[in-house]
mmCIF file of N, CA, C and O in Angstrom:
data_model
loop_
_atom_site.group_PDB
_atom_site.id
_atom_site.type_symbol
_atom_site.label_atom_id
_atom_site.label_comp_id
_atom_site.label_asym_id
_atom_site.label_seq_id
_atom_site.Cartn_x
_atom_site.Cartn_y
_atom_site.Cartn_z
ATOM 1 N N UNK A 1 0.835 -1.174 0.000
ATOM 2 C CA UNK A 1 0.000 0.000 0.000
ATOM 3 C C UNK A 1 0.883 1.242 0.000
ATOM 4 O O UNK A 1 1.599 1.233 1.002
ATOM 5 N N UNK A 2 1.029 2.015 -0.561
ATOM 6 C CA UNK A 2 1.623 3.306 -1.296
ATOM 7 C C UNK A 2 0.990 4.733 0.332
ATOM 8 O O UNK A 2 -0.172 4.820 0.728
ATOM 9 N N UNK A 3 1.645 5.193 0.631
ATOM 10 C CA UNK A 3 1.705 6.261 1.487
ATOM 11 C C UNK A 3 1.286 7.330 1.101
ATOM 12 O O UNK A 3 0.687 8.152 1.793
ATOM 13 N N UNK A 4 1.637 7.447 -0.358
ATOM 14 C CA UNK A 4 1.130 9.094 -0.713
ATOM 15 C C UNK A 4 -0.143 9.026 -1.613
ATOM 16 O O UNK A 4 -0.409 8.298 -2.569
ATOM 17 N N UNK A 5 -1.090 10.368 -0.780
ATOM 18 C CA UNK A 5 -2.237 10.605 -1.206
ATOM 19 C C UNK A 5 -2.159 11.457 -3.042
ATOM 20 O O UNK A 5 -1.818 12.577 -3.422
ATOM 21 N N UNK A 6 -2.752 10.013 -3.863
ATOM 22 C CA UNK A 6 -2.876 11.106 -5.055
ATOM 23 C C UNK A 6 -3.959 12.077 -4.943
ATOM 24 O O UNK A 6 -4.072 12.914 -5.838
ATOM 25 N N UNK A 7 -4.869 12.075 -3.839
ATOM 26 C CA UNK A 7 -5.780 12.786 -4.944
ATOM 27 C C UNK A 7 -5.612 14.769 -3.912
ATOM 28 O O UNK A 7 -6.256 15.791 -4.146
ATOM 29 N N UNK A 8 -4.752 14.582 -3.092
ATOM 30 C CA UNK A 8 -3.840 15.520 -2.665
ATOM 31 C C UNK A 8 -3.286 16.725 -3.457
ATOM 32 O O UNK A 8 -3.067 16.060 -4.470
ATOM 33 N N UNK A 9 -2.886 17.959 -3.805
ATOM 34 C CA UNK A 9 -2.271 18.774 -4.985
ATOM 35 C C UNK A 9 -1.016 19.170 -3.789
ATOM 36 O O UNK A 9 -1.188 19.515 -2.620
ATOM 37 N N UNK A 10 0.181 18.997 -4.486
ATOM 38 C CA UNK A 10 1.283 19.434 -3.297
ATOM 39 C C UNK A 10 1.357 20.723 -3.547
ATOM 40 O O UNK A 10 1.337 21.080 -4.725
ATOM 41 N N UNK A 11 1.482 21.957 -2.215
ATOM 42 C CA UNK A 11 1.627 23.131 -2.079
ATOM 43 C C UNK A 11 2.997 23.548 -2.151
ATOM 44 O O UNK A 11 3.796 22.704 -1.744
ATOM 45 N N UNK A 12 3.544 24.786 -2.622
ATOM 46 C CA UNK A 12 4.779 25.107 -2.356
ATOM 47 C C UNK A 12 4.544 26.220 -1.573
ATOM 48 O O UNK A 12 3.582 26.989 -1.554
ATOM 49 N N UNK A 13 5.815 26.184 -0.774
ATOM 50 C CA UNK A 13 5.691 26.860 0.361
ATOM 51 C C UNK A 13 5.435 28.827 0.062
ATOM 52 O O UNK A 13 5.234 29.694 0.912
ATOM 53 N N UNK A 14 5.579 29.003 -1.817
ATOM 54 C CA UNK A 14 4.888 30.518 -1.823
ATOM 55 C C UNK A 14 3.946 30.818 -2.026
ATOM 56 O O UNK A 14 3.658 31.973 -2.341
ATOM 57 N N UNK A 15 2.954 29.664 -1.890
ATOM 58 C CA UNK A 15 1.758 29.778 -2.300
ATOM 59 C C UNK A 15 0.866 29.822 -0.928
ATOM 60 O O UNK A 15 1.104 29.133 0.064
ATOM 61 N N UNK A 16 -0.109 30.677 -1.046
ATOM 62 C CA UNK A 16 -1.226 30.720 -0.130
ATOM 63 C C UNK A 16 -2.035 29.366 0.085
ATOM 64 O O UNK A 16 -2.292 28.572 -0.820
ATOM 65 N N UNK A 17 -2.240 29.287 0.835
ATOM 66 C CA UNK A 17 -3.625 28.230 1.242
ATOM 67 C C UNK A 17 -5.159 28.346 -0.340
ATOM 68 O O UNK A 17 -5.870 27.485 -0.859
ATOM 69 N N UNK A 18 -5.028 29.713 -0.527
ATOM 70 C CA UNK A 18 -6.085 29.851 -1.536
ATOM 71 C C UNK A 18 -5.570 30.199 -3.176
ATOM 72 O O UNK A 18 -6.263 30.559 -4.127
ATOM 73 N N UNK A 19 -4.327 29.984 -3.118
ATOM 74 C CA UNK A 19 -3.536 29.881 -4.376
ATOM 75 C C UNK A 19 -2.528 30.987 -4.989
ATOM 76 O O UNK A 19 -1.605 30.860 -5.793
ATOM 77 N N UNK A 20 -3.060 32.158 -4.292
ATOM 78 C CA UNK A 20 -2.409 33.467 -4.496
ATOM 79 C C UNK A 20 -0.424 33.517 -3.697
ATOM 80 O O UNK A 20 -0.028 33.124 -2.600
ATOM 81 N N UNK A 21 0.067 33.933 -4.441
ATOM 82 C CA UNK A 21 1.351 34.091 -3.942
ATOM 83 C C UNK A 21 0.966 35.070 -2.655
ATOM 84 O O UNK A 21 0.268 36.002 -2.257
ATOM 85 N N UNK A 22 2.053 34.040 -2.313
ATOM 86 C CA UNK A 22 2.811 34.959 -1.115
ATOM 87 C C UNK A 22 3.431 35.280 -0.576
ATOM 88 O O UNK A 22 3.002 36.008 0.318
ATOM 89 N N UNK A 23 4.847 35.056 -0.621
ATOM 90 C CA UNK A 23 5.986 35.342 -0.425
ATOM 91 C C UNK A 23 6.240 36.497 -1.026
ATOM 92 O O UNK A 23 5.569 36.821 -2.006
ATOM 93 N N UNK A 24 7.127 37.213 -0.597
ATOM 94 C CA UNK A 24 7.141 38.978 -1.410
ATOM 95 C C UNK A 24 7.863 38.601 -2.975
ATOM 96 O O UNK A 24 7.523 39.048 -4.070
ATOM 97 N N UNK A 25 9.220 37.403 -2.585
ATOM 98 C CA UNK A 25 9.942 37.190 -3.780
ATOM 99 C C UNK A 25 9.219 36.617 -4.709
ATOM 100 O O UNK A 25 9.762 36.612 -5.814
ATOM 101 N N UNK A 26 8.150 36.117 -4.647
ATOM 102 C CA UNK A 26 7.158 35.355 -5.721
ATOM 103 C C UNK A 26 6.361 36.945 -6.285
ATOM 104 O O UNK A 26 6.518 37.360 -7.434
ATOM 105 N N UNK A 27 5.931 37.319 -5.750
ATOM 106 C CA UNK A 27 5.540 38.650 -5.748
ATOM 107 C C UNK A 27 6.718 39.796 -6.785
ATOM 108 O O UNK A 27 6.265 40.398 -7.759
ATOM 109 N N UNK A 28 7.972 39.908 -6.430
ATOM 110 C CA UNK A 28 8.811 40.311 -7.329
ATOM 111 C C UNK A 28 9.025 39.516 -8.592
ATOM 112 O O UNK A 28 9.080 40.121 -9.663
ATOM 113 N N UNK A 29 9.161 38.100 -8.542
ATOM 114 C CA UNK A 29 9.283 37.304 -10.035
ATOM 115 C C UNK A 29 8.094 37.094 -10.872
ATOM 116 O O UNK A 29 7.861 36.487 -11.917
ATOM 117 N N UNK A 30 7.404 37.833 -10.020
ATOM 118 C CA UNK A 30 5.269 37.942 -11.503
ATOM 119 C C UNK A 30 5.950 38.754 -11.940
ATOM 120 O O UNK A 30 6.535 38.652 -13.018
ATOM 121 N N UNK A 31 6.024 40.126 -10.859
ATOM 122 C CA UNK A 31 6.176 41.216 -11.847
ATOM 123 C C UNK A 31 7.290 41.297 -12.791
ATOM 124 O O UNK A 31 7.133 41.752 -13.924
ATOM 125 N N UNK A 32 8.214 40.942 -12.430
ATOM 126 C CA UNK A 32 9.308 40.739 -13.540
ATOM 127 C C UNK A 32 8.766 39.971 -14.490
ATOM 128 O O UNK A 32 8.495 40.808 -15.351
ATOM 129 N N UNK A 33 8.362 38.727 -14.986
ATOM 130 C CA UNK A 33 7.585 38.092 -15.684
ATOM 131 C C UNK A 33 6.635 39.321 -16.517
ATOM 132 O O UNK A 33 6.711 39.530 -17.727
ATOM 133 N N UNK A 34 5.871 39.950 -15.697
ATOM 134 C CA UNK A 34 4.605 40.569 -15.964
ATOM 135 C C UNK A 34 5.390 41.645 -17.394
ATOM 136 O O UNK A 34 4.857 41.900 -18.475
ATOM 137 N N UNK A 35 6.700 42.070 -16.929
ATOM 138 C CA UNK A 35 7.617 43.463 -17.430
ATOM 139 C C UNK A 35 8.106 42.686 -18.644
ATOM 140 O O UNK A 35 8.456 43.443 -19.549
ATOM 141 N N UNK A 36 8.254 41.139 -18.978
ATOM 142 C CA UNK A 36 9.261 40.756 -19.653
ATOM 143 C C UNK A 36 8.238 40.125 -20.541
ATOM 144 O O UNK A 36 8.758 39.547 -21.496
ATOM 145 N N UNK A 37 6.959 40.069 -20.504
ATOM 146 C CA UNK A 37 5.962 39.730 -21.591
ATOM 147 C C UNK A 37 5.464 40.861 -22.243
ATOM 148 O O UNK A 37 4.947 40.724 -23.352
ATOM 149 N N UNK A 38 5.565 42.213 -21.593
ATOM 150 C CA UNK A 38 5.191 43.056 -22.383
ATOM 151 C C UNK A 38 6.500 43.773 -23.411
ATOM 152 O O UNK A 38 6.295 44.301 -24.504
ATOM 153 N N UNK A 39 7.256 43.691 -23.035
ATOM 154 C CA UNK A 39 8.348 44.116 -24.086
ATOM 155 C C UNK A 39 8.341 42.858 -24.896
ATOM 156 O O UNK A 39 8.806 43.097 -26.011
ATOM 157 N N UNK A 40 8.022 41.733 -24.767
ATOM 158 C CA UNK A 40 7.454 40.356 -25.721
ATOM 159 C C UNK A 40 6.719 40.998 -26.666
ATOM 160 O O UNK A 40 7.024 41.272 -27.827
ATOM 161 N N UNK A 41 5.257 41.314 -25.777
ATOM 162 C CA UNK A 41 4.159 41.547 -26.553
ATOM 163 C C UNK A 41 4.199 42.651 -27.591
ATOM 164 O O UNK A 41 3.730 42.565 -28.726
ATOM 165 N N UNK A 42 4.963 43.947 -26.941
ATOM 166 C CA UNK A 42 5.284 45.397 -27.609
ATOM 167 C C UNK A 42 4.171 46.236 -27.198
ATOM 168 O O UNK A 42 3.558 47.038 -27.901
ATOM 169 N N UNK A 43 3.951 45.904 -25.753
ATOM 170 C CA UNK A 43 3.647 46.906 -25.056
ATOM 171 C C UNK A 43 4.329 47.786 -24.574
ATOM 172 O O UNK A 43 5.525 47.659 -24.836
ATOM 173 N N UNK A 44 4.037 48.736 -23.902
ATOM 174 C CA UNK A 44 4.977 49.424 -22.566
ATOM 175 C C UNK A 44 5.186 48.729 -21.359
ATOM 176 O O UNK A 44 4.546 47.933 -20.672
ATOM 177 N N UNK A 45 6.118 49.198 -21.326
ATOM 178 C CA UNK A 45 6.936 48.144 -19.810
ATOM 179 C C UNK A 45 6.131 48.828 -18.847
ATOM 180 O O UNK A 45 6.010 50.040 -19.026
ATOM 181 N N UNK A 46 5.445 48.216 -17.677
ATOM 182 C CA UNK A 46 4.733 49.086 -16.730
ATOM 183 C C UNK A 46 6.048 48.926 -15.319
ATOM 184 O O UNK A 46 6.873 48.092 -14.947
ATOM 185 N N UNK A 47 5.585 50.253 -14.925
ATOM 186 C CA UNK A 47 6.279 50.582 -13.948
ATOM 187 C C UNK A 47 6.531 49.893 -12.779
ATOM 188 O O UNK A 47 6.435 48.708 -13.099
ATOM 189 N N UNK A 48 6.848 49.975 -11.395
ATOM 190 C CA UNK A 48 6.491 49.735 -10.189
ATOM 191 C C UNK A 48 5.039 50.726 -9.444
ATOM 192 O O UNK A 48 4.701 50.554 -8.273
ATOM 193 N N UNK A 49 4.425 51.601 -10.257
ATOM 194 C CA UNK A 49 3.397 52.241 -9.355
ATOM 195 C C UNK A 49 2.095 50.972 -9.744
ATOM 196 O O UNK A 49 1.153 50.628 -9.030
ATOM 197 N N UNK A 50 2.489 50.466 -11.169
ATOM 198 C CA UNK A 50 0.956 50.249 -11.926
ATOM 199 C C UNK A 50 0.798 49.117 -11.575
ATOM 200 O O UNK A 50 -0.252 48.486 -11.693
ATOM 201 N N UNK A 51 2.627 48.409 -10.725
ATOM 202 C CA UNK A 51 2.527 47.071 -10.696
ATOM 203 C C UNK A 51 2.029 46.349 -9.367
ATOM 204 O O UNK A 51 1.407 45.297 -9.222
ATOM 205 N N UNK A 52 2.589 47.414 -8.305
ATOM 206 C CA UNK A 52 1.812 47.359 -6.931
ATOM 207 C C UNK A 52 0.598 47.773 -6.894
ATOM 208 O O UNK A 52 0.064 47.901 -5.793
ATOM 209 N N UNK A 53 -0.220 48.121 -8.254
ATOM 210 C CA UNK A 53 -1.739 48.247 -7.813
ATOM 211 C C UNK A 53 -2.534 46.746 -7.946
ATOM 212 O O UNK A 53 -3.730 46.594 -7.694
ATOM 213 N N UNK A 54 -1.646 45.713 -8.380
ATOM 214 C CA UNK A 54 -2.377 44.412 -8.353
ATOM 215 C C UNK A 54 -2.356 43.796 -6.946
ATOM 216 O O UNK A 54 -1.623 44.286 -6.088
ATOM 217 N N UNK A 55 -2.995 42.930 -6.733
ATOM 218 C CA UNK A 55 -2.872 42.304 -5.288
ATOM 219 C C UNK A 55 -2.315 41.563 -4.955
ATOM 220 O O UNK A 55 -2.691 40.668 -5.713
ATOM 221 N N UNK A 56 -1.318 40.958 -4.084
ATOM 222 C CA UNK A 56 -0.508 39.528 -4.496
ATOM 223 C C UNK A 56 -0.691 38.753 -4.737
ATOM 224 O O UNK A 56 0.214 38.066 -5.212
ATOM 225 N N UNK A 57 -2.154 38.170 -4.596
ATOM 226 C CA UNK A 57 -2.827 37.095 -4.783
ATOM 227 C C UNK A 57 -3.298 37.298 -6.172
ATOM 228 O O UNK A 57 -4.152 36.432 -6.362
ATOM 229 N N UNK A 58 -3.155 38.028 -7.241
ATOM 230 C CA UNK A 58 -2.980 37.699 -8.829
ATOM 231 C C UNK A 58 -2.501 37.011 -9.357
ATOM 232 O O UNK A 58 -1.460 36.845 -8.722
ATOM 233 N N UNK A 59 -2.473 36.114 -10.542
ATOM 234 C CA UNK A 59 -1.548 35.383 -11.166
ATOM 235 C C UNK A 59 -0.810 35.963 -12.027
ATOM 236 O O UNK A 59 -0.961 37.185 -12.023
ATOM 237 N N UNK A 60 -0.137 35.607 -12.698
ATOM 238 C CA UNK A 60 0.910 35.821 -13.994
ATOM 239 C C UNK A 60 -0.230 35.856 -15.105
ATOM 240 O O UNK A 60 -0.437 36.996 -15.522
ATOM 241 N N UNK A 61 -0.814 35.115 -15.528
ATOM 242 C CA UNK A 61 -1.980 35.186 -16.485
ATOM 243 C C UNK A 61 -2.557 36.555 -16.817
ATOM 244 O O UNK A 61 -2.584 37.271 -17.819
ATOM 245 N N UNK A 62 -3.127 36.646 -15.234
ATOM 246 C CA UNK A 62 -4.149 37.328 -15.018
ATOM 247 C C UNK A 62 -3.568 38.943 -15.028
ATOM 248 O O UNK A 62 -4.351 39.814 -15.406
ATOM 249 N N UNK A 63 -2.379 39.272 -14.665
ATOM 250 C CA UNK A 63 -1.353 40.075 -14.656
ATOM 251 C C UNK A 63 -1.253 40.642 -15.938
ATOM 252 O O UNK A 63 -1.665 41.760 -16.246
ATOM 253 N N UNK A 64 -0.669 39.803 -16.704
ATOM 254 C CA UNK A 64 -0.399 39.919 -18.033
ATOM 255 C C UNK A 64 -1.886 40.475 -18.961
ATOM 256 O O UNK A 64 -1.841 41.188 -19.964
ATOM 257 N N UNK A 65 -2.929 40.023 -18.424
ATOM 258 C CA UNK A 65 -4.063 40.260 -19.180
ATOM 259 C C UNK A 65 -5.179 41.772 -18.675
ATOM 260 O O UNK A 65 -6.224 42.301 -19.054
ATOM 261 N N UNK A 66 -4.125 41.957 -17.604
ATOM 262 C CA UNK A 66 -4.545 43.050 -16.932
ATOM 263 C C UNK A 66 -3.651 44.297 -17.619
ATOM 264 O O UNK A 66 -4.219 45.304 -18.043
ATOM 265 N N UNK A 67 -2.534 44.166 -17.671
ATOM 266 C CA UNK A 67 -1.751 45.066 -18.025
ATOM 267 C C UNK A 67 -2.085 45.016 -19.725
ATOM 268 O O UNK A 67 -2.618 46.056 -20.112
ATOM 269 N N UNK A 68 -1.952 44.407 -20.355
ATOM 270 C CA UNK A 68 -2.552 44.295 -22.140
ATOM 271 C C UNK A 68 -3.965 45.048 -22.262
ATOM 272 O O UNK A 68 -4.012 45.812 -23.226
ATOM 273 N N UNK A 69 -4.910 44.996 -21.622
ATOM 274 C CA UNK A 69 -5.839 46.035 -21.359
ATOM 275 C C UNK A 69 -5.407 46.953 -20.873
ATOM 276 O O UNK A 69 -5.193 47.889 -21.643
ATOM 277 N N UNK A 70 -5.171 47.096 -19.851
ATOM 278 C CA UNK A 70 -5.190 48.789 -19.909
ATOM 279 C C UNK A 70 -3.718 49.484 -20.511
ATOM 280 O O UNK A 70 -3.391 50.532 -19.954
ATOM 281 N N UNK A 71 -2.981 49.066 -21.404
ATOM 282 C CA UNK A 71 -2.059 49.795 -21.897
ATOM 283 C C UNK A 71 -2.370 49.518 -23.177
ATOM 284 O O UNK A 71 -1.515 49.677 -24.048
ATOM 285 N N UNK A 72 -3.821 48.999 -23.528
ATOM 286 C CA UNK A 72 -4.284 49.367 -25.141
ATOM 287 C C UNK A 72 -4.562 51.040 -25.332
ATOM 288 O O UNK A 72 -4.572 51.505 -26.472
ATOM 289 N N UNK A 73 -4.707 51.608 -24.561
ATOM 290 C CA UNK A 73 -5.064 53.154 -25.055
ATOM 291 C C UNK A 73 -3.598 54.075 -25.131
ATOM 292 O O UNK A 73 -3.598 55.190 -25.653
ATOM 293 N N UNK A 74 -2.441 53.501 -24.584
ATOM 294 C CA UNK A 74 -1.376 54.018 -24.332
ATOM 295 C C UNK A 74 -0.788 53.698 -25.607
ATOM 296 O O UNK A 74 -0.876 52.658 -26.260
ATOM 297 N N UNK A 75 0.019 55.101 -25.926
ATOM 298 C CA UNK A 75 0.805 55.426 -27.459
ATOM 299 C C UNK A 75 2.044 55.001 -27.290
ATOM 300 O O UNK A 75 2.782 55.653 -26.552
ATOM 301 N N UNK A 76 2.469 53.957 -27.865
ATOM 302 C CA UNK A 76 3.926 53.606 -27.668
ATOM 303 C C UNK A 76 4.753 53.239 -28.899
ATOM 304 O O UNK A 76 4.102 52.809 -29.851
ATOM 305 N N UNK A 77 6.213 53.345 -29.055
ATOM 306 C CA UNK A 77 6.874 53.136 -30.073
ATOM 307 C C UNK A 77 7.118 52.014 -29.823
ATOM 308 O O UNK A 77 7.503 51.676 -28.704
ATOM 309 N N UNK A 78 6.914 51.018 -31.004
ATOM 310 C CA UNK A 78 7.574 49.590 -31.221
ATOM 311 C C UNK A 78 9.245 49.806 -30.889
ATOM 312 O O UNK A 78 9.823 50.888 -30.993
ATOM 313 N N UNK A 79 9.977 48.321 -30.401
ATOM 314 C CA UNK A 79 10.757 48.408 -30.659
ATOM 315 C C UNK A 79 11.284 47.439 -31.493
ATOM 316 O O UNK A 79 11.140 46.239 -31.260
ATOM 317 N N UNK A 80 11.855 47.850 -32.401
ATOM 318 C CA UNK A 80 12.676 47.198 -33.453
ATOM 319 C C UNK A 80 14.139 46.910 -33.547
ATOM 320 O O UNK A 80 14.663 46.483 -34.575
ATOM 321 N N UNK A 81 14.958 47.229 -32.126
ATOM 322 C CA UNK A 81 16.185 47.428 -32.144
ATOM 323 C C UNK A 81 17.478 46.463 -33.428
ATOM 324 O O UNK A 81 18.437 46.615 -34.184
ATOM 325 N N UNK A 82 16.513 45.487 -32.854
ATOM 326 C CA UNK A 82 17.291 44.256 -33.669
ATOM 327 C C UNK A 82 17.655 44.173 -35.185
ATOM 328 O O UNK A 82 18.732 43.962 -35.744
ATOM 329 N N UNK A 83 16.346 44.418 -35.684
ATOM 330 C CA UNK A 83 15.634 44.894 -37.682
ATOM 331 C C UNK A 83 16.563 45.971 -37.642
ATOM 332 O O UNK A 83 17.571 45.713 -38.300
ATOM 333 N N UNK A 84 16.574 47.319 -36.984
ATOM 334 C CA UNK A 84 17.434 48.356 -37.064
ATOM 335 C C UNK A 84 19.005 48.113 -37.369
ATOM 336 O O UNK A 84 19.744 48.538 -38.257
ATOM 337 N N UNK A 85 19.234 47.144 -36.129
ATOM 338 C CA UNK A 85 20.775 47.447 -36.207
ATOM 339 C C UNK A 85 21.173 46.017 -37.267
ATOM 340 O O UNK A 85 22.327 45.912 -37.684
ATOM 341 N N UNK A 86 20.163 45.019 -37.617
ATOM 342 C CA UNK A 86 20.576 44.524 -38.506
ATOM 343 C C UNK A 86 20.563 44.850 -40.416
ATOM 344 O O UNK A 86 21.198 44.306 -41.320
ATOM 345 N N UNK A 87 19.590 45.912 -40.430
ATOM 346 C CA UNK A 87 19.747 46.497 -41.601
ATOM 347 C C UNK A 87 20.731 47.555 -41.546
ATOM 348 O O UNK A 87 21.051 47.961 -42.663
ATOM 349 N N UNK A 88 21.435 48.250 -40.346
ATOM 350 C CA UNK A 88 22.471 49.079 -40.157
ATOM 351 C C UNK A 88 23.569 48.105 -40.352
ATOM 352 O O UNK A 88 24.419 48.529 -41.135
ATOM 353 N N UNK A 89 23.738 47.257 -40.009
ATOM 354 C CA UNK A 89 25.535 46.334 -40.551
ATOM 355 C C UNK A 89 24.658 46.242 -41.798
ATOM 356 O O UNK A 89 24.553 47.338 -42.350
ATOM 357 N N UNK A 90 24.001 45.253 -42.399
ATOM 358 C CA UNK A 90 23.958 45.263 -43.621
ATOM 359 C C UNK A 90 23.859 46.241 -44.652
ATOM 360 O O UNK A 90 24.218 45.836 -45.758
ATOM 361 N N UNK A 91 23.354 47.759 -44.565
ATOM 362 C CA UNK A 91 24.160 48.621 -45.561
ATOM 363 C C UNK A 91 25.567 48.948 -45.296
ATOM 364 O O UNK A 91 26.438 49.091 -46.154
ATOM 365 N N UNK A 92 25.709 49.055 -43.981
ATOM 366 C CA UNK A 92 27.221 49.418 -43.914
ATOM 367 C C UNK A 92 28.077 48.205 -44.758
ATOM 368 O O UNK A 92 28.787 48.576 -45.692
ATOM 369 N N UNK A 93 28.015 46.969 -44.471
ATOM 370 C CA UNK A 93 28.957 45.737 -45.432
ATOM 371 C C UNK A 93 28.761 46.133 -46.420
ATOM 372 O O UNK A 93 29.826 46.356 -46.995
ATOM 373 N N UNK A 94 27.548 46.474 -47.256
ATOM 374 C CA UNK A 94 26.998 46.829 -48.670
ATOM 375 C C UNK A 94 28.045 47.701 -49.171
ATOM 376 O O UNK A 94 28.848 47.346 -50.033
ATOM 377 N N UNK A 95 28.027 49.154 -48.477
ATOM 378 C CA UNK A 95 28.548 49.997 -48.774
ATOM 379 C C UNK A 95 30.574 50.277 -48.813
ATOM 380 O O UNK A 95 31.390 50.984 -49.405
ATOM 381 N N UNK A 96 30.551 49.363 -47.932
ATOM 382 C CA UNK A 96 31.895 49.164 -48.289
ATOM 383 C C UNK A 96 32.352 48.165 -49.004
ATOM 384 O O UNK A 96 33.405 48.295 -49.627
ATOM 385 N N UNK A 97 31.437 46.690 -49.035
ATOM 386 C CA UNK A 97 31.952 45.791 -50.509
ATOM 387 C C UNK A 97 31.997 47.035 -51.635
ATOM 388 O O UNK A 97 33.040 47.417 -52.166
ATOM 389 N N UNK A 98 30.851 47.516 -51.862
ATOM 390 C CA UNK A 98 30.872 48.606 -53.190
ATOM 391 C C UNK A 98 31.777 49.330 -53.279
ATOM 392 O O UNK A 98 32.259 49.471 -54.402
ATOM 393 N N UNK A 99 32.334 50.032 -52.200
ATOM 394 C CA UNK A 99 33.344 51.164 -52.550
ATOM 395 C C UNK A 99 34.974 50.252 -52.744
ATOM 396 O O UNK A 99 35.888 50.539 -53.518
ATOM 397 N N UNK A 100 34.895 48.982 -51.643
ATOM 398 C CA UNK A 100 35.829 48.169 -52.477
ATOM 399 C C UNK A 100 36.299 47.819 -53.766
ATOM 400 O O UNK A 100 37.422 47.740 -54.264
ATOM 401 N N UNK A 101 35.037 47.611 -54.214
ATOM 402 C CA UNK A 101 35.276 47.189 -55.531
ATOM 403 C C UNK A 101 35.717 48.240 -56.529
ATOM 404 O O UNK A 101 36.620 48.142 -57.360
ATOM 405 N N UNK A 102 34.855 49.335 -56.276
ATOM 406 C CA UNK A 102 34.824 50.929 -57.345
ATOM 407 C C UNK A 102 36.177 51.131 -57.134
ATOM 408 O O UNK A 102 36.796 51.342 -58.177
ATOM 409 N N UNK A 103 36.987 51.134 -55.879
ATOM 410 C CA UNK A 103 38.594 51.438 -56.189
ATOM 411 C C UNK A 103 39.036 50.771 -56.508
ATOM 412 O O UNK A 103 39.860 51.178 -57.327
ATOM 413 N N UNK A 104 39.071 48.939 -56.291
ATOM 414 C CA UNK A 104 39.785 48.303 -57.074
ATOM 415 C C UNK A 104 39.809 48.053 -58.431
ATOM 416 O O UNK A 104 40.886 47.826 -58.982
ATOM 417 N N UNK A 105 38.861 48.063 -58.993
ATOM 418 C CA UNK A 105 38.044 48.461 -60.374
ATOM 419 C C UNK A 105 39.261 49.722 -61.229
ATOM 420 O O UNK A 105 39.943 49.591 -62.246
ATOM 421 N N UNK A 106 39.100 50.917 -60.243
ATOM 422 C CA UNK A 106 39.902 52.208 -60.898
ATOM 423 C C UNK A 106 41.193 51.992 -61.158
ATOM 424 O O UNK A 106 41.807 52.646 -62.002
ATOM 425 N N UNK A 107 41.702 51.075 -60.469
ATOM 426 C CA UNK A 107 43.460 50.684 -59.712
ATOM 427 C C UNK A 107 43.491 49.853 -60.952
ATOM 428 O O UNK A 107 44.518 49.895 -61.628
ATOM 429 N N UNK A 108 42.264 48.932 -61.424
ATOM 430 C CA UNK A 108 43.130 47.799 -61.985
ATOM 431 C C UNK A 108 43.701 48.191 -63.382
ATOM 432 O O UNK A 108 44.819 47.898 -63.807
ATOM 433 N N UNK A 109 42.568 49.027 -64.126
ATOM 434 C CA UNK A 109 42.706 49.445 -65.554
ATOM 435 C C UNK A 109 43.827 50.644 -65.516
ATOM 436 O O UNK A 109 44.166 51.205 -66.557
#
């Protein structure tokens, strides 16, 4: 006969009795989570004022779906850093294969 109850759900010790975090550091790693899906999504990163208005007992889900609403009315610039600086090396290589060539070209004849 087997000791452990399946039909049991094991708790971790940051979790509330009613499911909500609770430990403060569980509480700091939503919101980090919460900050690192919206620069995912290409939202605005929300602050620490907008982020302590949730309760600790929120989820990550629910977080995330909270903040995607209300930063639909908010005007924000995409970021593209990556597209940018990868079409920035690629004209720059462009532009100097070309000018490579145009002097070696002049040199050879």
């Amino acid at each position: 006969m087997s000791t452990i109850d399946r039909g049991r759900r094991a708790r971790s010790s940051r979790t509330a009795p009613d499911g909500g975090l609770r430990a403060a550091r569980a509480v700091r790693v939503r919101n980090a989570c919460v900050r690192h899906a919206a620069e995912r999504l290409g939202l605005p990163i929300p602050g620490d004022e907008e982020l302590r208005a949730l309760a600790d007992d929120v989820s990550l889900r629910d977080a995330v779906e909270w903040w995607s609403a209300r930063a639909e009315g908010v005007v924000h610039e995409a970021r593209s850093t990556s597209r940018g600086r990868l079409a920035l090396r690629t004209g720059l290589i462009t532009a100097v294969t070309v000018l490579g060539l145009a002097f070696s070209y002049g040199r050879a004849q």
